Amino acid sequence: QDWDLQAEHVESAIYSVTHGYAGTLDLIATLCDGCRWLLDLKTSKGVYGDMALQQAAYRFAEFLAVDDDEHIPMPQVDAVGIVHVRADGADLVPLTAGKGEFRAFLYVAQVAATAARLNELVHAPITPEKIEVNA
């Protein structure tokens, strides 16, 4: 009530065909400041920097699923934040989640994908009789 929140999209699937990722954002809403916010609700002990990378991925996704049959271009937002929900209340914590953070998200995703396959880069020992070169 205090924020005069006008919800536009709640628990909506987003995705990027270009970059091959998908997720579910919590909320896009207009608040009392007249700005359209991309908001994520968190009940963690705090608000952390990696949350900005997640929100940047949502912000710069290409599409949002309105329902199973309707997909629209991802709506532009003016601001990004976390609603930090605690036992004694909630805070709206603004985030920096711009193009730089989106590039960082893509980099972190690539590093994670590479790390997941590092063991595949090491092959079984060979002997002179069975030498095969694996490039």
Short mmCIF file of N, CA and C in Angstrom, two decimals:
data_model
loop_
_atom_site.label_atom_id
_atom_site.label_comp_id
_atom_site.label_asym_id
_atom_site.label_seq_id
_atom_site.Cartn_x
_atom_site.Cartn_y
_atom_site.Cartn_z
N GLN A 1 0.82 -1.19 0.00
CA GLN A 1 0.00 0.00 0.00
C GLN A 1 0.86 1.26 0.00
N ASP A 2 1.90 1.26 0.84
CA ASP A 2 2.75 2.44 0.94
C ASP A 2 3.37 2.83 -0.40
N TRP A 3 3.61 1.83 -1.24
CA TRP A 3 4.30 2.06 -2.51
C TRP A 3 3.32 2.25 -3.67
N ASP A 4 2.02 2.11 -3.44
CA ASP A 4 1.00 2.22 -4.49
C ASP A 4 1.38 1.36 -5.69
N LEU A 5 1.72 0.12 -5.41
CA LEU A 5 2.23 -0.82 -6.41
C LEU A 5 1.14 -1.22 -7.40
N GLN A 6 1.45 -1.07 -8.69
CA GLN A 6 0.55 -1.50 -9.77
C GLN A 6 1.27 -2.61 -10.54
N ALA A 7 0.92 -3.85 -10.25
CA ALA A 7 1.59 -4.99 -10.87
C ALA A 7 1.22 -5.12 -12.34
N GLU A 8 2.22 -5.37 -13.17
CA GLU A 8 1.99 -5.63 -14.60
C GLU A 8 2.24 -7.10 -14.95
N HIS A 9 3.32 -7.65 -14.43
CA HIS A 9 3.68 -9.06 -14.70
C HIS A 9 4.15 -9.67 -13.39
N VAL A 10 3.57 -10.82 -13.04
CA VAL A 10 3.90 -11.50 -11.80
C VAL A 10 4.30 -12.93 -12.13
N GLU A 11 5.43 -13.39 -11.56
CA GLU A 11 5.91 -14.76 -11.78
C GLU A 11 5.87 -15.12 -13.26
N SER A 12 6.55 -14.32 -14.06
CA SER A 12 6.53 -14.50 -15.52
C SER A 12 7.83 -15.11 -16.02
N ALA A 13 7.69 -16.06 -16.93
CA ALA A 13 8.86 -16.66 -17.56
C ALA A 13 9.46 -15.67 -18.54
N ILE A 14 10.80 -15.59 -18.53
CA ILE A 14 11.53 -14.77 -19.49
C ILE A 14 12.56 -15.66 -20.17
N TYR A 15 13.01 -15.25 -21.37
CA TYR A 15 14.04 -16.04 -22.02
C TYR A 15 14.77 -15.22 -23.08
N SER A 16 15.96 -15.71 -23.37
CA SER A 16 16.79 -15.14 -24.43
C SER A 16 17.14 -16.24 -25.41
N VAL A 17 16.69 -16.10 -26.63
CA VAL A 17 17.05 -17.05 -27.68
C VAL A 17 18.51 -16.85 -28.04
N THR A 18 18.93 -15.61 -28.15
CA THR A 18 20.30 -15.28 -28.55
C THR A 18 21.33 -15.87 -27.60
N HIS A 19 21.09 -15.75 -26.29
CA HIS A 19 22.08 -16.17 -25.31
C HIS A 19 21.75 -17.50 -24.64
N GLY A 20 20.61 -18.08 -24.95
CA GLY A 20 20.28 -19.42 -24.48
C GLY A 20 20.05 -19.54 -22.98
N TYR A 21 19.27 -18.66 -22.41
CA TYR A 21 18.93 -18.81 -21.00
C TYR A 21 17.45 -18.46 -20.80
N ALA A 22 16.95 -18.89 -19.66
CA ALA A 22 15.55 -18.61 -19.29
C ALA A 22 15.46 -18.53 -17.79
N GLY A 23 14.40 -17.95 -17.31
CA GLY A 23 14.18 -17.84 -15.87
C GLY A 23 12.78 -17.36 -15.60
N THR A 24 12.50 -17.11 -14.34
CA THR A 24 11.19 -16.61 -13.94
C THR A 24 11.38 -15.39 -13.06
N LEU A 25 10.94 -14.24 -13.56
CA LEU A 25 11.04 -13.03 -12.75
C LEU A 25 9.87 -12.99 -11.78
N ASP A 26 10.06 -12.28 -10.67
CA ASP A 26 9.00 -12.20 -9.67
C ASP A 26 7.96 -11.15 -10.02
N LEU A 27 8.42 -9.95 -10.42
CA LEU A 27 7.45 -8.87 -10.54
C LEU A 27 7.98 -7.73 -11.40
N ILE A 28 7.12 -7.24 -12.28
CA ILE A 28 7.32 -5.94 -12.92
C ILE A 28 6.12 -5.11 -12.50
N ALA A 29 6.41 -3.95 -11.90
CA ALA A 29 5.33 -3.12 -11.36
C ALA A 29 5.71 -1.65 -11.43
N THR A 30 4.70 -0.81 -11.51
CA THR A 30 4.90 0.62 -11.39
C THR A 30 4.66 0.99 -9.93
N LEU A 31 5.58 1.79 -9.38
CA LEU A 31 5.48 2.21 -7.98
C LEU A 31 5.06 3.68 -7.90
N CYS A 32 4.94 4.18 -6.69
CA CYS A 32 4.46 5.54 -6.46
C CYS A 32 5.36 6.60 -7.10
N ASP A 33 6.60 6.25 -7.43
CA ASP A 33 7.49 7.22 -8.08
C ASP A 33 7.20 7.35 -9.58
N GLY A 34 6.25 6.54 -10.08
CA GLY A 34 5.89 6.58 -11.49
C GLY A 34 6.81 5.74 -12.37
N CYS A 35 7.80 5.11 -11.76
CA CYS A 35 8.75 4.28 -12.52
C CYS A 35 8.30 2.84 -12.57
N ARG A 36 8.64 2.19 -13.68
CA ARG A 36 8.39 0.76 -13.82
C ARG A 36 9.62 0.03 -13.27
N TRP A 37 9.41 -0.81 -12.28
CA TRP A 37 10.47 -1.53 -11.58
C TRP A 37 10.43 -3.02 -11.92
N LEU A 38 11.59 -3.61 -12.07
CA LEU A 38 11.77 -5.06 -12.10
C LEU A 38 12.20 -5.43 -10.69
N LEU A 39 11.37 -6.23 -10.01
CA LEU A 39 11.61 -6.54 -8.60
C LEU A 39 11.71 -8.04 -8.37
N ASP A 40 12.59 -8.40 -7.47
CA ASP A 40 12.74 -9.79 -7.06
C ASP A 40 12.54 -9.83 -5.55
N LEU A 41 11.74 -10.75 -5.07
CA LEU A 41 11.52 -10.90 -3.64
C LEU A 41 12.52 -11.90 -3.08
N LYS A 42 13.23 -11.49 -2.04
CA LYS A 42 14.25 -12.35 -1.42
C LYS A 42 14.02 -12.41 0.08
N THR A 43 14.19 -13.61 0.63
CA THR A 43 14.09 -13.80 2.07
C THR A 43 15.44 -14.18 2.66
N SER A 44 16.50 -13.99 1.92
CA SER A 44 17.85 -14.31 2.38
C SER A 44 18.26 -13.37 3.52
N LYS A 45 19.40 -13.65 4.12
CA LYS A 45 19.88 -12.82 5.23
C LYS A 45 20.22 -11.41 4.79
N GLY A 46 20.54 -11.25 3.53
CA GLY A 46 20.90 -9.93 3.03
C GLY A 46 20.66 -9.82 1.54
N VAL A 47 21.07 -8.69 1.00
CA VAL A 47 21.01 -8.46 -0.44
C VAL A 47 22.46 -8.43 -0.92
N TYR A 48 22.77 -9.22 -1.94
CA TYR A 48 24.15 -9.44 -2.38
C TYR A 48 24.32 -9.05 -3.84
N GLY A 49 25.57 -8.75 -4.20
CA GLY A 49 25.89 -8.29 -5.54
C GLY A 49 25.51 -9.24 -6.65
N ASP A 50 25.60 -10.55 -6.41
CA ASP A 50 25.25 -11.49 -7.47
C ASP A 50 23.78 -11.40 -7.85
N MET A 51 22.97 -10.87 -6.97
CA MET A 51 21.55 -10.68 -7.29
C MET A 51 21.39 -9.67 -8.42
N ALA A 52 22.31 -8.72 -8.51
CA ALA A 52 22.26 -7.74 -9.60
C ALA A 52 22.50 -8.42 -10.94
N LEU A 53 23.38 -9.44 -10.98
CA LEU A 53 23.63 -10.15 -12.24
C LEU A 53 22.38 -10.92 -12.66
N GLN A 54 21.71 -11.56 -11.71
CA GLN A 54 20.46 -12.28 -12.03
C GLN A 54 19.42 -11.31 -12.57
N GLN A 55 19.27 -10.18 -11.92
CA GLN A 55 18.27 -9.20 -12.35
C GLN A 55 18.64 -8.61 -13.71
N ALA A 56 19.93 -8.42 -13.98
CA ALA A 56 20.35 -7.93 -15.29
C ALA A 56 19.98 -8.93 -16.37
N ALA A 57 20.13 -10.23 -16.07
CA ALA A 57 19.75 -11.26 -17.04
C ALA A 57 18.25 -11.18 -17.34
N TYR A 58 17.44 -10.98 -16.31
CA TYR A 58 16.01 -10.82 -16.52
C TYR A 58 15.73 -9.55 -17.33
N ARG A 59 16.37 -8.47 -16.93
CA ARG A 59 16.12 -7.17 -17.57
C ARG A 59 16.42 -7.19 -19.06
N PHE A 60 17.49 -7.87 -19.44
CA PHE A 60 17.91 -7.85 -20.84
C PHE A 60 17.54 -9.13 -21.60
N ALA A 61 16.62 -9.92 -21.03
CA ALA A 61 16.07 -11.05 -21.78
C ALA A 61 15.32 -10.49 -22.99
N GLU A 62 15.11 -11.32 -23.98
CA GLU A 62 14.44 -10.85 -25.20
C GLU A 62 12.92 -10.94 -25.09
N PHE A 63 12.43 -11.96 -24.38
CA PHE A 63 10.99 -12.22 -24.38
C PHE A 63 10.46 -12.51 -22.98
N LEU A 64 9.18 -12.21 -22.82
CA LEU A 64 8.45 -12.52 -21.60
C LEU A 64 7.21 -13.29 -22.02
N ALA A 65 6.94 -14.40 -21.34
CA ALA A 65 5.75 -15.21 -21.64
C ALA A 65 4.58 -14.67 -20.83
N VAL A 66 3.58 -14.12 -21.53
CA VAL A 66 2.37 -13.64 -20.87
C VAL A 66 1.53 -14.83 -20.44
N ASP A 67 1.46 -15.84 -21.30
CA ASP A 67 0.83 -17.12 -20.99
C ASP A 67 1.43 -18.15 -21.94
N ASP A 68 0.87 -19.35 -21.98
CA ASP A 68 1.46 -20.40 -22.81
C ASP A 68 1.48 -20.05 -24.30
N ASP A 69 0.55 -19.23 -24.73
CA ASP A 69 0.42 -18.92 -26.16
C ASP A 69 0.93 -17.54 -26.56
N GLU A 70 1.13 -16.66 -25.59
CA GLU A 70 1.52 -15.29 -25.93
C GLU A 70 2.86 -14.93 -25.32
N HIS A 71 3.78 -14.56 -26.20
CA HIS A 71 5.12 -14.12 -25.79
C HIS A 71 5.33 -12.73 -26.38
N ILE A 72 5.80 -11.82 -25.52
CA ILE A 72 5.99 -10.43 -25.96
C ILE A 72 7.46 -10.05 -25.77
N PRO A 73 7.91 -9.00 -26.46
CA PRO A 73 9.25 -8.50 -26.17
C PRO A 73 9.33 -8.11 -24.69
N MET A 74 10.47 -8.35 -24.08
CA MET A 74 10.65 -8.00 -22.67
C MET A 74 10.37 -6.52 -22.48
N PRO A 75 9.46 -6.18 -21.57
CA PRO A 75 9.16 -4.76 -21.33
C PRO A 75 10.39 -4.01 -20.77
N GLN A 76 10.54 -2.79 -21.17
CA GLN A 76 11.59 -1.94 -20.63
C GLN A 76 11.23 -1.55 -19.20
N VAL A 77 12.23 -1.47 -18.34
CA VAL A 77 12.02 -1.02 -16.97
C VAL A 77 12.91 0.18 -16.69
N ASP A 78 12.49 0.99 -15.74
CA ASP A 78 13.24 2.18 -15.36
C ASP A 78 14.22 1.90 -14.23
N ALA A 79 13.89 0.91 -13.40
CA ALA A 79 14.70 0.64 -12.21
C ALA A 79 14.61 -0.84 -11.87
N VAL A 80 15.59 -1.30 -11.11
CA VAL A 80 15.67 -2.71 -10.72
C VAL A 80 15.94 -2.75 -9.22
N GLY A 81 15.29 -3.69 -8.54
CA GLY A 81 15.53 -3.78 -7.11
C GLY A 81 15.15 -5.12 -6.52
N ILE A 82 15.52 -5.25 -5.26
CA ILE A 82 15.18 -6.42 -4.46
C ILE A 82 14.22 -5.97 -3.36
N VAL A 83 13.15 -6.71 -3.18
CA VAL A 83 12.30 -6.52 -2.01
C VAL A 83 12.81 -7.53 -0.99
N HIS A 84 13.56 -7.02 -0.02
CA HIS A 84 14.16 -7.89 1.00
C HIS A 84 13.15 -8.09 2.12
N VAL A 85 12.56 -9.29 2.14
CA VAL A 85 11.50 -9.62 3.09
C VAL A 85 12.13 -10.24 4.33
N ARG A 86 11.80 -9.65 5.48
CA ARG A 86 12.30 -10.12 6.77
C ARG A 86 11.11 -10.39 7.68
N ALA A 87 11.36 -10.98 8.82
CA ALA A 87 10.28 -11.26 9.78
C ALA A 87 9.63 -9.97 10.28
N ASP A 88 10.42 -8.89 10.35
CA ASP A 88 9.90 -7.64 10.90
C ASP A 88 9.50 -6.62 9.83
N GLY A 89 9.46 -7.02 8.57
CA GLY A 89 9.07 -6.09 7.52
C GLY A 89 9.80 -6.37 6.22
N ALA A 90 9.87 -5.36 5.38
CA ALA A 90 10.53 -5.51 4.09
C ALA A 90 11.14 -4.18 3.69
N ASP A 91 12.24 -4.26 2.94
CA ASP A 91 12.90 -3.07 2.39
C ASP A 91 12.97 -3.20 0.88
N LEU A 92 12.87 -2.08 0.19
CA LEU A 92 13.13 -2.03 -1.25
C LEU A 92 14.57 -1.57 -1.41
N VAL A 93 15.40 -2.44 -1.97
CA VAL A 93 16.82 -2.17 -2.15
C VAL A 93 17.11 -2.04 -3.64
N PRO A 94 17.41 -0.82 -4.11
CA PRO A 94 17.73 -0.64 -5.54
C PRO A 94 19.04 -1.35 -5.90
N LEU A 95 19.12 -1.81 -7.14
CA LEU A 95 20.31 -2.46 -7.66
C LEU A 95 20.79 -1.75 -8.91
N THR A 96 22.08 -1.84 -9.17
CA THR A 96 22.62 -1.48 -10.47
C THR A 96 22.60 -2.76 -11.29
N ALA A 97 21.82 -2.80 -12.34
CA ALA A 97 21.68 -3.99 -13.18
C ALA A 97 21.56 -3.55 -14.63
N GLY A 98 22.61 -2.90 -15.11
CA GLY A 98 22.63 -2.37 -16.46
C GLY A 98 23.36 -3.27 -17.43
N LYS A 99 23.76 -2.69 -18.54
CA LYS A 99 24.42 -3.47 -19.60
C LYS A 99 25.74 -4.06 -19.14
N GLY A 100 26.48 -3.35 -18.30
CA GLY A 100 27.74 -3.89 -17.77
C GLY A 100 27.51 -5.13 -16.93
N GLU A 101 26.49 -5.09 -16.09
CA GLU A 101 26.16 -6.24 -15.25
C GLU A 101 25.64 -7.39 -16.10
N PHE A 102 24.94 -7.07 -17.19
CA PHE A 102 24.48 -8.12 -18.09
C PHE A 102 25.67 -8.80 -18.76
N ARG A 103 26.66 -8.03 -19.20
CA ARG A 103 27.88 -8.63 -19.77
C ARG A 103 28.56 -9.52 -18.74
N ALA A 104 28.61 -9.07 -17.49
CA ALA A 104 29.20 -9.88 -16.43
C ALA A 104 28.41 -11.18 -16.24
N PHE A 105 27.07 -11.10 -16.27
CA PHE A 105 26.25 -12.31 -16.17
C PHE A 105 26.61 -13.31 -17.27
N LEU A 106 26.71 -12.82 -18.52
CA LEU A 106 27.05 -13.71 -19.63
C LEU A 106 28.43 -14.34 -19.43
N TYR A 107 29.38 -13.56 -18.93
CA TYR A 107 30.72 -14.07 -18.67
C TYR A 107 30.67 -15.14 -17.58
N VAL A 108 29.98 -14.87 -16.48
CA VAL A 108 29.88 -15.83 -15.38
C VAL A 108 29.20 -17.11 -15.86
N ALA A 109 28.18 -16.98 -16.68
CA ALA A 109 27.50 -18.17 -17.22
C ALA A 109 28.45 -19.00 -18.08
N GLN A 110 29.29 -18.33 -18.88
CA GLN A 110 30.25 -19.04 -19.72
C GLN A 110 31.31 -19.74 -18.86
N VAL A 111 31.79 -19.07 -17.84
CA VAL A 111 32.77 -19.68 -16.93
C VAL A 111 32.16 -20.90 -16.24
N ALA A 112 30.91 -20.78 -15.79
CA ALA A 112 30.24 -21.91 -15.13
C ALA A 112 30.09 -23.09 -16.09
N ALA A 113 29.72 -22.81 -17.33
CA ALA A 113 29.57 -23.89 -18.32
C ALA A 113 30.91 -24.56 -18.60
N THR A 114 31.97 -23.78 -18.67
CA THR A 114 33.30 -24.34 -18.90
C THR A 114 33.75 -25.15 -17.69
N ALA A 115 33.54 -24.64 -16.50
CA ALA A 115 33.93 -25.34 -15.28
C ALA A 115 33.23 -26.69 -15.17
N ALA A 116 31.99 -26.76 -15.63
CA ALA A 116 31.22 -28.00 -15.55
C ALA A 116 31.81 -29.10 -16.43
N ARG A 117 32.58 -28.73 -17.44
CA ARG A 117 33.14 -29.74 -18.34
C ARG A 117 34.66 -29.87 -18.26
N LEU A 118 35.29 -29.30 -17.25
CA LEU A 118 36.75 -29.35 -17.15
C LEU A 118 37.29 -30.78 -17.07
N ASN A 119 36.61 -31.68 -16.36
CA ASN A 119 37.08 -33.06 -16.27
C ASN A 119 37.09 -33.77 -17.62
N GLU A 120 36.25 -33.32 -18.54
CA GLU A 120 36.22 -33.92 -19.88
C GLU A 120 37.46 -33.59 -20.69
N LEU A 121 38.23 -32.60 -20.25
CA LEU A 121 39.42 -32.18 -20.99
C LEU A 121 40.63 -33.07 -20.71
N VAL A 122 40.54 -33.91 -19.68
CA VAL A 122 41.64 -34.80 -19.30
C VAL A 122 41.28 -36.20 -19.76
N HIS A 123 42.22 -36.84 -20.46
CA HIS A 123 41.98 -38.18 -21.02
C HIS A 123 42.78 -39.23 -20.26
N ALA A 124 42.49 -40.49 -20.51
CA ALA A 124 43.19 -41.60 -19.86
C ALA A 124 44.65 -41.61 -20.33
N PRO A 125 45.53 -42.10 -19.48
CA PRO A 125 46.93 -42.22 -19.89
C PRO A 125 47.08 -43.10 -21.12
N ILE A 126 48.13 -42.87 -21.87
CA ILE A 126 48.40 -43.69 -23.07
C ILE A 126 49.77 -44.34 -22.92
N THR A 127 49.98 -45.35 -23.75
CA THR A 127 51.27 -46.03 -23.82
C THR A 127 51.81 -45.84 -25.23
N PRO A 128 53.11 -46.06 -25.41
CA PRO A 128 53.67 -45.88 -26.76
C PRO A 128 52.99 -46.77 -27.81
N GLU A 129 52.51 -47.95 -27.38
CA GLU A 129 51.86 -48.86 -28.33
C GLU A 129 50.50 -48.35 -28.78
N LYS A 130 49.84 -47.59 -27.99
CA LYS A 130 48.48 -47.14 -28.30
C LYS A 130 48.38 -45.62 -28.30
N ILE A 131 49.35 -44.98 -28.90
CA ILE A 131 49.36 -43.52 -28.88
C ILE A 131 48.31 -42.96 -29.84
N GLU A 132 47.48 -42.09 -29.30
CA GLU A 132 46.50 -41.36 -30.08
C GLU A 132 46.58 -39.93 -29.60
N VAL A 133 46.59 -39.03 -30.54
CA VAL A 133 46.65 -37.63 -30.18
C VAL A 133 45.24 -37.07 -30.10
N ASN A 134 44.93 -36.48 -28.97
CA ASN A 134 43.63 -35.82 -28.77
C ASN A 134 43.87 -34.32 -28.75
N ALA A 135 43.42 -33.67 -29.78
CA ALA A 135 43.64 -32.23 -29.86
C ALA A 135 42.53 -31.49 -29.19
#
